[in-house]
CSV table of C-alpha atoms in Angstrom, one decimal:
chain,number,residue,atom,x,y,z
A,1,MET,CA,-13.1,12.4,19.4
A,2,LYS,CA,-11.7,9.9,18.3
A,3,LEU,CA,-15.7,8.7,16.4
A,4,GLN,CA,-15.7,12.2,14.6
A,5,ARG,CA,-11.9,11.4,13.5
A,6,ASN,CA,-12.9,8.0,12.4
A,7,ASN,CA,-16.0,9.9,10.5
A,8,ARG,CA,-13.8,12.2,9.3
A,9,LEU,CA,-11.0,10.7,8.1
A,10,ARG,CA,-14.0,7.9,6.1
A,11,ALA,CA,-15.8,10.9,5.0
A,12,ILE,CA,-12.4,12.3,2.8
A,13,ALA,CA,-11.2,8.5,2.3
A,14,ALA,CA,-14.2,7.7,0.4
A,15,GLY,CA,-13.9,11.0,-1.4
A,16,ALA,CA,-11.0,9.8,-2.6
A,17,LEU,CA,-12.9,6.7,-4.1
A,18,ALA,CA,-16.0,8.3,-5.1
A,19,VAL,CA,-15.5,11.7,-7.4
A,20,SER,CA,-14.2,9.7,-10.6
A,21,GLY,CA,-15.4,13.3,-13.0
A,22,ALA,CA,-13.1,15.5,-11.8
A,23,LEU,CA,-9.7,13.2,-13.5
A,24,VAL,CA,-9.1,13.4,-16.7
A,25,LEU,CA,-7.4,9.5,-16.6
A,26,THR,CA,-9.9,7.3,-19.5
A,27,ALA,CA,-7.9,4.3,-19.1
A,28,CYS,CA,-9.0,1.2,-16.4
A,29,GLY,CA,-6.7,-1.2,-14.0
A,30,SER,CA,-8.0,-4.1,-11.8
A,31,ASP,CA,-9.7,-0.9,-9.8
A,32,ASN,CA,-11.0,2.0,-11.9
A,33,ASN,CA,-9.9,5.3,-11.5
A,34,SER,CA,-10.4,7.6,-9.9
A,35,GLY,CA,-10.7,11.2,-8.0
A,36,SER,CA,-10.4,12.6,-4.5
A,37,SER,CA,-11.2,15.8,-2.6
A,38,GLY,CA,-8.1,17.4,-1.5
A,39,GLY,CA,-9.6,20.0,0.4
A,40,ASP,CA,-7.3,23.0,1.2
A,41,GLY,CA,-4.4,21.0,2.0
A,42,GLY,CA,-4.8,20.2,-2.6
A,43,THR,CA,-5.9,24.1,-3.3
A,44,LYS,CA,-2.3,24.1,-1.4
A,45,ALA,CA,-0.6,21.9,-2.9
A,46,ALA,CA,-1.7,23.0,-5.9
A,47,SER,CA,-0.2,26.2,-6.0
A,48,ASN,CA,3.6,25.3,-5.3
A,49,ILE,CA,3.7,23.2,-8.1
A,50,LYS,CA,6.0,23.2,-11.3
A,51,CYS,CA,5.0,22.1,-14.5
A,52,ASP,CA,7.2,21.1,-17.5
A,53,GLY,CA,7.0,19.1,-19.9
A,54,LYS,CA,3.3,17.7,-22.0
A,55,GLY,CA,1.1,15.5,-23.1
A,56,GLN,CA,0.0,12.4,-21.7
A,57,LEU,CA,1.9,10.0,-19.1
A,58,LEU,CA,1.4,6.9,-18.8
A,59,ALA,CA,1.5,4.7,-15.4
A,60,SER,CA,0.7,1.6,-13.9
A,61,GLY,CA,0.6,-0.5,-11.0
A,62,SER,CA,0.5,-0.7,-7.2
A,63,SER,CA,-3.5,-0.5,-6.7
A,64,ALA,CA,-1.9,0.1,-2.6
A,65,GLN,CA,-0.9,3.6,-3.3
A,66,LYS,CA,-4.8,3.6,-6.1
A,67,ASN,CA,-5.6,6.5,-3.4
A,68,ALA,CA,-2.4,8.4,-2.9
A,69,MET,CA,-2.3,8.9,-6.6
A,70,ASP,CA,-5.5,9.5,-6.7
A,71,LEU,CA,-5.1,12.7,-4.8
A,72,TRP,CA,-1.5,13.7,-6.4
A,73,VAL,CA,-3.1,13.0,-9.9
A,74,LYS,CA,-6.0,16.0,-9.1
A,75,ASN,CA,-3.6,18.1,-7.5
A,76,PHE,CA,-1.1,18.0,-10.1
A,77,GLY,CA,-3.9,18.3,-13.3
A,78,ALA,CA,-5.3,21.7,-11.2
A,79,ALA,CA,-1.9,22.9,-11.5
A,80,CYS,CA,-0.5,21.7,-15.2
A,81,LYS,CA,-3.2,21.5,-18.1
A,82,ASP,CA,-0.6,20.7,-20.6
A,83,VAL,CA,0.1,17.0,-18.8
A,84,LYS,CA,-2.9,14.4,-18.7
A,85,ILE,CA,-2.0,11.6,-16.6
A,86,ASN,CA,-3.3,8.0,-16.8
A,87,TYR,CA,-2.6,5.7,-14.0
A,88,LYS,CA,-3.3,2.4,-13.9
A,89,ALA,CA,-3.8,0.6,-10.6
A,90,THR,CA,-3.4,-3.0,-11.9
A,91,GLY,CA,-1.8,-4.6,-8.9
A,92,SER,CA,2.6,-4.5,-8.7
A,93,GLY,CA,3.7,-7.7,-10.9
A,94,ALA,CA,1.5,-6.1,-14.0
A,95,GLY,CA,2.7,-2.5,-13.9
A,96,ILE,CA,6.4,-3.5,-13.4
A,97,GLN,CA,5.8,-6.2,-16.8
A,98,GLU,CA,4.3,-3.0,-18.3
A,99,TRP,CA,7.4,-0.7,-17.5
A,100,LEU,CA,9.8,-3.2,-18.5
A,101,GLN,CA,8.0,-3.9,-22.0
A,102,GLY,CA,8.6,0.4,-22.1
A,103,LYS,CA,4.6,0.9,-22.0
A,104,THR,CA,4.6,3.0,-19.3
A,105,ALA,CA,6.7,6.6,-18.1
A,106,PHE,CA,7.4,4.5,-14.3
A,107,ALA,CA,5.3,2.0,-12.4
A,108,GLY,CA,4.3,1.7,-9.0
A,109,SER,CA,5.4,-1.6,-6.8
A,110,ASP,CA,4.8,-2.7,-3.2
A,111,SER,CA,7.7,-4.0,-3.0
A,112,ALA,CA,11.3,-3.0,-4.6
A,113,LEU,CA,12.4,-4.6,-7.9
A,114,LYS,CA,14.0,-7.7,-8.1
A,115,PRO,CA,17.2,-8.6,-9.5
A,116,GLU,CA,16.3,-9.9,-12.9
A,117,GLU,CA,13.9,-7.4,-12.8
A,118,VAL,CA,16.8,-5.3,-12.5
A,119,ALA,CA,18.6,-6.3,-15.0
A,120,ALA,CA,15.9,-6.5,-17.7
A,121,SER,CA,15.3,-3.4,-17.2
A,122,LYS,CA,18.9,-2.3,-17.7
A,123,LYS,CA,17.5,-3.2,-22.1
A,124,MET,CA,14.9,-0.6,-21.5
A,125,CYS,CA,16.9,2.1,-20.1
A,126,THR,CA,19.0,3.7,-22.5
A,127,GLY,CA,22.4,4.8,-22.5
A,128,GLY,CA,23.1,2.2,-19.3
A,129,GLY,CA,20.4,3.1,-17.5
A,130,GLN,CA,18.7,1.0,-15.2
A,131,GLY,CA,15.0,1.2,-13.0
A,132,ILE,CA,15.4,2.3,-9.0
A,133,ASN,CA,13.4,2.7,-7.0
A,134,LEU,CA,11.7,5.9,-5.6
A,135,PRO,CA,10.2,5.3,-2.1
A,136,MET,CA,7.0,7.6,-2.5
A,137,VAL,CA,4.5,6.2,-0.1
A,138,GLY,CA,3.9,4.7,3.3
A,139,GLY,CA,0.8,2.7,5.1
A,140,PRO,CA,-0.3,0.4,7.0
A,141,ILE,CA,-1.6,-3.0,5.5
A,142,ALA,CA,-5.1,-3.2,7.5
A,143,VAL,CA,-6.2,-6.8,8.3
A,144,GLY,CA,-10.0,-5.9,8.2
A,145,PHE,CA,-12.8,-9.2,9.2
A,146,ASN,CA,-16.7,-8.9,9.2
A,147,VAL,CA,-17.7,-10.8,12.3
A,148,PRO,CA,-21.3,-10.4,13.7
A,149,GLY,CA,-21.7,-8.9,17.1
A,150,VAL,CA,-17.4,-7.8,17.3
A,151,ASP,CA,-16.4,-5.4,17.2
A,152,LYS,CA,-13.1,-5.2,18.2
A,153,LEU,CA,-10.4,-8.1,17.3
A,154,THR,CA,-6.6,-9.0,18.2
A,155,LEU,CA,-4.3,-11.1,16.9
A,156,ASP,CA,-0.8,-12.3,16.9
A,157,ALA,CA,2.2,-13.6,13.8
A,158,LYS,CA,0.9,-16.9,14.7
A,159,THR,CA,-2.8,-16.9,14.5
A,160,LEU,CA,-2.7,-14.8,11.7
A,161,ALA,CA,-0.2,-17.2,10.0
A,162,GLU,CA,-3.0,-19.8,10.2
A,163,ILE,CA,-6.0,-18.4,9.7
A,164,PHE,CA,-4.7,-17.7,6.1
A,165,ASP,CA,-2.8,-20.9,5.9
A,166,SER,CA,-6.8,-22.5,6.7
A,167,LYS,CA,-5.6,-24.2,10.1
A,168,ILE,CA,-7.9,-22.5,11.7
A,169,THR,CA,-11.0,-22.0,9.5
A,170,ASN,CA,-13.4,-20.9,12.6
A,171,TRP,CA,-13.6,-17.7,14.5
A,172,ASN,CA,-14.6,-19.7,18.2
A,173,ASP,CA,-11.5,-21.4,17.8
A,174,ASP,CA,-9.4,-21.2,21.5
A,175,ALA,CA,-6.5,-19.1,19.6
A,176,ILE,CA,-8.4,-16.4,18.6
A,177,LYS,CA,-10.2,-16.8,22.5
A,178,LYS,CA,-7.5,-17.0,24.2
A,179,LEU,CA,-6.5,-13.3,23.1
A,180,ASN,CA,-9.5,-11.9,22.9
A,181,LYS,CA,-10.9,-12.3,26.4
A,182,GLY,CA,-14.2,-11.3,27.2
A,183,VAL,CA,-15.3,-11.4,23.7
A,184,ASN,CA,-17.9,-13.5,22.3
A,185,LEU,CA,-16.6,-14.3,19.4
A,186,PRO,CA,-19.4,-16.4,17.2
A,187,ASN,CA,-19.3,-20.5,15.6
A,188,LEU,CA,-19.1,-19.0,12.5
A,189,LYS,CA,-16.6,-20.0,9.6
A,190,ILE,CA,-13.8,-17.7,8.8
A,191,GLN,CA,-13.8,-16.8,6.0
A,192,ALA,CA,-10.1,-15.8,4.2
A,193,PHE,CA,-9.7,-13.8,1.4
A,194,HIS,CA,-6.4,-13.1,-0.6
A,195,ARG,CA,-5.5,-10.9,-3.6
A,196,SER,CA,-5.9,-13.0,-7.0
A,197,ASP,CA,-3.5,-10.9,-8.9
A,198,ASP,CA,0.3,-11.3,-8.0
A,199,SER,CA,0.3,-7.9,-5.9
A,200,GLY,CA,3.2,-6.3,-3.4
A,201,THR,CA,0.5,-5.6,-1.1
A,202,THR,CA,0.9,-9.8,-0.3
A,203,ASP,CA,3.9,-9.6,-0.4
A,204,ASN,CA,4.5,-7.2,2.5
A,205,PHE,CA,1.3,-9.6,4.5
A,206,THR,CA,3.7,-13.0,3.5
A,207,LYS,CA,6.9,-11.0,5.2
A,208,TYR,CA,5.3,-10.4,8.0
A,209,LEU,CA,4.0,-13.5,8.3
A,210,LYS,CA,7.7,-15.8,7.8
A,211,ALA,CA,9.5,-12.2,9.6
A,212,ALA,CA,7.1,-12.5,12.7
A,213,ALA,CA,5.8,-16.4,12.9
A,214,PRO,CA,8.6,-18.6,10.8
A,215,SER,CA,7.1,-21.8,12.9
A,216,ALA,CA,3.3,-20.7,11.6
A,217,TRP,CA,3.9,-19.6,7.9
A,218,PRO,CA,5.6,-22.3,6.0
A,219,HIS,CA,5.8,-20.4,2.4
A,220,GLU,CA,8.4,-18.3,1.0
A,221,PRO,CA,6.7,-14.5,1.1
A,222,GLY,CA,6.1,-12.9,-2.7
A,223,LYS,CA,4.1,-11.0,-4.3
A,224,ALA,CA,2.0,-14.3,-6.0
A,225,TRP,CA,-0.6,-15.5,-3.1
A,226,GLU,CA,0.9,-19.1,-1.7
A,227,GLY,CA,-1.4,-20.1,1.2
A,228,LYS,CA,-3.3,-23.2,1.3
A,229,GLY,CA,-7.6,-22.5,0.8
A,230,GLY,CA,-9.0,-19.4,1.0
A,231,GLN,CA,-11.1,-17.9,-1.4
A,232,ALA,CA,-9.6,-14.7,-4.0
A,233,ALA,CA,-10.7,-11.8,-5.6
A,234,ASP,CA,-8.5,-8.7,-7.5
A,235,GLY,CA,-7.1,-5.6,-6.1
A,236,SER,CA,-7.4,-4.3,-3.0
A,237,ALA,CA,-10.4,-2.9,-3.9
A,238,GLY,CA,-12.0,-7.3,-4.8
A,239,VAL,CA,-10.7,-8.1,-1.1
A,240,SER,CA,-11.9,-5.0,0.7
A,241,SER,CA,-15.0,-5.4,-1.3
A,242,GLN,CA,-15.7,-8.9,-0.2
A,243,VAL,CA,-14.7,-8.5,3.6
A,244,LYS,CA,-17.2,-5.6,3.7
A,245,GLN,CA,-20.0,-7.9,2.1
A,246,VAL,CA,-18.9,-11.9,3.7
A,247,SER,CA,-20.4,-12.3,7.1
A,248,GLY,CA,-17.1,-14.4,8.5
A,249,SER,CA,-14.8,-12.5,6.2
A,250,ILE,CA,-10.7,-11.6,6.9
A,251,SER,CA,-8.1,-9.8,4.6
A,252,TYR,CA,-5.5,-7.3,4.2
A,253,PHE,CA,-5.4,-4.0,2.5
A,254,GLU,CA,-4.1,-0.8,2.9
A,255,LEU,CA,-5.7,1.4,6.2
A,256,SER,CA,-7.3,3.5,3.0
A,257,TYR,CA,-9.8,0.0,1.6
A,258,ALA,CA,-10.6,-0.1,5.4
A,259,THR,CA,-11.5,3.5,5.9
A,260,ALA,CA,-13.3,4.1,3.4
A,261,SER,CA,-15.9,1.5,3.3
A,262,SER,CA,-16.4,1.7,7.6
A,263,ILE,CA,-14.2,-1.9,7.9
A,264,LYS,CA,-13.0,-2.4,11.2
A,265,THR,CA,-9.9,-3.6,11.6
A,266,VAL,CA,-7.8,-6.0,13.8
A,267,ASP,CA,-5.1,-5.3,16.3
A,268,LEU,CA,-2.0,-6.9,16.8
A,269,ASN,CA,-0.3,-8.6,20.1
A,270,THR,CA,3.3,-8.4,18.6
A,271,GLY,CA,4.3,-8.7,22.2
A,272,ALA,CA,4.6,-5.2,23.1
A,273,ALA,CA,3.0,-4.1,26.2
A,274,ALA,CA,-0.1,-3.6,24.1
A,275,PRO,CA,-1.5,-4.2,21.2
A,276,VAL,CA,-1.4,-2.2,18.5
A,277,GLN,CA,-4.1,-0.8,16.3
A,278,ALA,CA,-3.8,0.0,12.6
A,279,THR,CA,-3.3,4.2,12.0
A,280,VAL,CA,-1.1,6.4,10.1
A,281,ASP,CA,0.8,7.6,13.2
A,282,ASN,CA,1.9,3.9,14.9
A,283,ALA,CA,2.8,2.8,10.9
A,284,SER,CA,5.9,5.6,10.9
A,285,LYS,CA,7.0,4.4,14.3
A,286,ALA,CA,7.7,1.4,12.2
A,287,ILE,CA,8.9,2.4,8.8
A,288,SER,CA,10.8,5.0,11.1
A,289,GLU,CA,13.1,2.1,11.6
A,290,ALA,CA,13.3,0.9,7.7
A,291,LYS,CA,17.1,1.2,6.5
A,292,VAL,CA,17.8,1.8,2.7
A,293,LYS,CA,19.4,-1.2,1.4
A,294,GLY,CA,19.9,0.5,-2.2
A,295,THR,CA,23.2,1.5,-3.5
A,296,GLY,CA,23.9,4.4,-4.9
A,297,LYS,CA,20.6,6.2,-6.3
A,298,ASP,CA,18.2,3.7,-5.4
A,299,LEU,CA,16.6,3.9,-2.2
A,300,ALA,CA,14.9,0.1,-2.3
A,301,LEU,CA,14.1,-0.4,2.4
A,302,ASP,CA,14.3,-3.3,4.1
A,303,LEU,CA,11.5,-2.6,6.6
A,304,ALA,CA,11.2,-4.4,10.2
A,305,TYR,CA,8.4,-6.5,9.9
A,306,ASP,CA,8.8,-8.6,13.5
A,307,THR,CA,9.0,-5.0,15.3
A,308,LYS,CA,8.7,-5.1,19.1
A,309,ALA,CA,8.8,-1.5,19.9
A,310,GLU,CA,5.8,0.4,21.8
A,311,GLY,CA,3.0,1.3,19.5
A,312,ALA,CA,5.3,0.6,16.0
A,313,TYR,CA,2.5,-0.9,14.0
A,314,PRO,CA,4.3,-3.8,11.8
A,315,ILE,CA,2.3,-5.0,8.7
A,316,THR,CA,3.4,-1.8,6.8
A,317,LEU,CA,4.4,-1.5,3.7
A,318,VAL,CA,6.0,1.7,1.2
A,319,THR,CA,5.2,1.7,-2.5
A,320,TYR,CA,8.0,2.8,-4.7
A,321,GLU,CA,7.4,3.9,-8.5
A,322,ILE,CA,10.2,2.1,-10.5
A,323,ALA,CA,12.3,4.9,-13.5
A,324,CYS,CA,15.4,5.0,-15.1
A,325,ASP,CA,18.2,6.3,-13.0
A,326,LYS,CA,19.5,7.6,-16.7
A,327,GLY,CA,17.9,6.6,-20.3
A,328,ASN,CA,14.0,7.2,-19.7
A,329,LYS,CA,11.8,8.1,-22.2
A,330,SER,CA,12.7,11.6,-23.8
A,331,ASP,CA,9.0,12.7,-24.4
A,332,THR,CA,8.0,12.2,-21.3
A,333,LEU,CA,11.5,12.4,-19.2
A,334,ALA,CA,10.5,16.0,-18.3
A,335,ALA,CA,7.0,15.2,-17.4
A,336,THR,CA,8.0,12.1,-15.5
A,337,LYS,CA,10.7,14.5,-13.0
A,338,SER,CA,7.9,17.1,-13.0
A,339,PHE,CA,5.0,15.1,-11.4
A,340,LEU,CA,7.6,13.0,-9.1
A,341,THR,CA,9.2,16.6,-7.2
A,342,TYR,CA,5.5,17.2,-6.7
A,343,VAL,CA,5.0,14.2,-5.1
A,344,SER,CA,8.2,13.4,-3.2
A,345,SER,CA,7.8,17.2,-1.8
A,346,GLU,CA,6.1,18.3,1.7
A,347,ASP,CA,2.9,18.8,0.0
A,348,GLY,CA,2.8,16.2,-1.8
A,349,GLN,CA,3.5,14.2,1.3
A,350,THR,CA,1.5,15.7,4.2
A,351,SER,CA,-1.7,15.7,1.9
A,352,LEU,CA,-2.0,11.8,2.1
A,353,LYS,CA,-2.1,11.5,6.0
A,354,GLU,CA,-5.9,11.7,5.9
A,355,LEU,CA,-6.7,9.5,3.1
A,356,GLY,CA,-4.5,7.1,6.0
A,357,TYR,CA,-1.4,7.2,4.0
A,358,ALA,CA,2.2,7.9,6.4
A,359,PRO,CA,4.0,10.5,5.0
A,360,LEU,CA,7.5,8.9,4.3
A,361,PRO,CA,10.0,9.7,7.2
A,362,ALA,CA,12.3,13.6,6.2
A,363,GLU,CA,15.4,11.7,5.9
A,364,ILE,CA,14.4,9.0,3.0
A,365,ALA,CA,12.1,11.9,1.8
A,366,THR,CA,15.4,13.8,1.1
A,367,LYS,CA,17.3,11.2,-0.5
A,368,VAL,CA,13.8,11.1,-2.9
A,369,ARG,CA,13.6,14.1,-4.2
A,370,GLU,CA,17.3,14.0,-4.6
A,371,SER,CA,17.4,10.7,-7.0
A,372,VAL,CA,14.3,12.6,-8.3
A,373,SER,CA,15.9,15.3,-9.3
A,374,SER,CA,19.3,13.7,-11.2
A,375,LEU,CA,16.7,11.3,-13.2
A,376,SER,CA,17.8,11.3,-17.6
């Protein structure tokens, strides 16, 4: 049954990556836009969408949520013929900058706005408004690997930190052997890949390393990679493609990319009774422990990266849609609210699970819908 489910997940996720002709998107970011098959869930979702506004709605940012956006854009476009949505998966850093420059209606980011970005947003959000964080997509950051002859691999935070900081450089290192008794690890150089672009996925991954293995990861978490050595590739699609192709490779990217490309993923030794797999349900257990640290309509979350709860997968991310609480552009406000209302709805959220994303916990989703309805 597990094999059948994995095959089904791979087929659905691959569909999300492959069907480009169905979308009205025309521009390209670091990851090309592509459509996805919503199946019956997509048809149902489209029937419940309330369409407001017209014209083109531009947005950019997180590549972690690209597959989710592809599905949402397809469903929304099927229902709302007067709105053409163009989401460019440029990476979180670039998306926020484009939004702050007034080039887009909203941005997608894998980490909340920094204080200086909130301050900058006050110049763009008119009438005393400012940027707020609206959590929209949750899910695990998988650690994908390509080691010949190895189908199952367990690592912990310390070992991962040392691999990505070039302190462990071979797959038969004693530290890896200790965590994988009985596994025939080859004498093979480790090829560690990280993101070349400023990335919220990098931010979340390094926050995990810092929280769970502070002595092994001396660098400050951030969107820009600071680990020593390794090789770089652009976007989640870029690093996952390298792992698929390069023998001895390892990298971090959203589970949907691993699923789509049939990439094996690391189980994490968190200190719980058993290693934890990178699954949607296990990520949901970790995300449910998150606390809202934002104030007012801002819903920035504090994630539990160092959790040792049974079955909780700690390398998680929540991607945010970034918009003005007030002072949004009048010509795109109606369409923005209509689209964000759909994606935060029960239909929009439940459609994500088959793509390897974790729907928002109910209490957080309710707050998001309230914030979206108040945008002005």
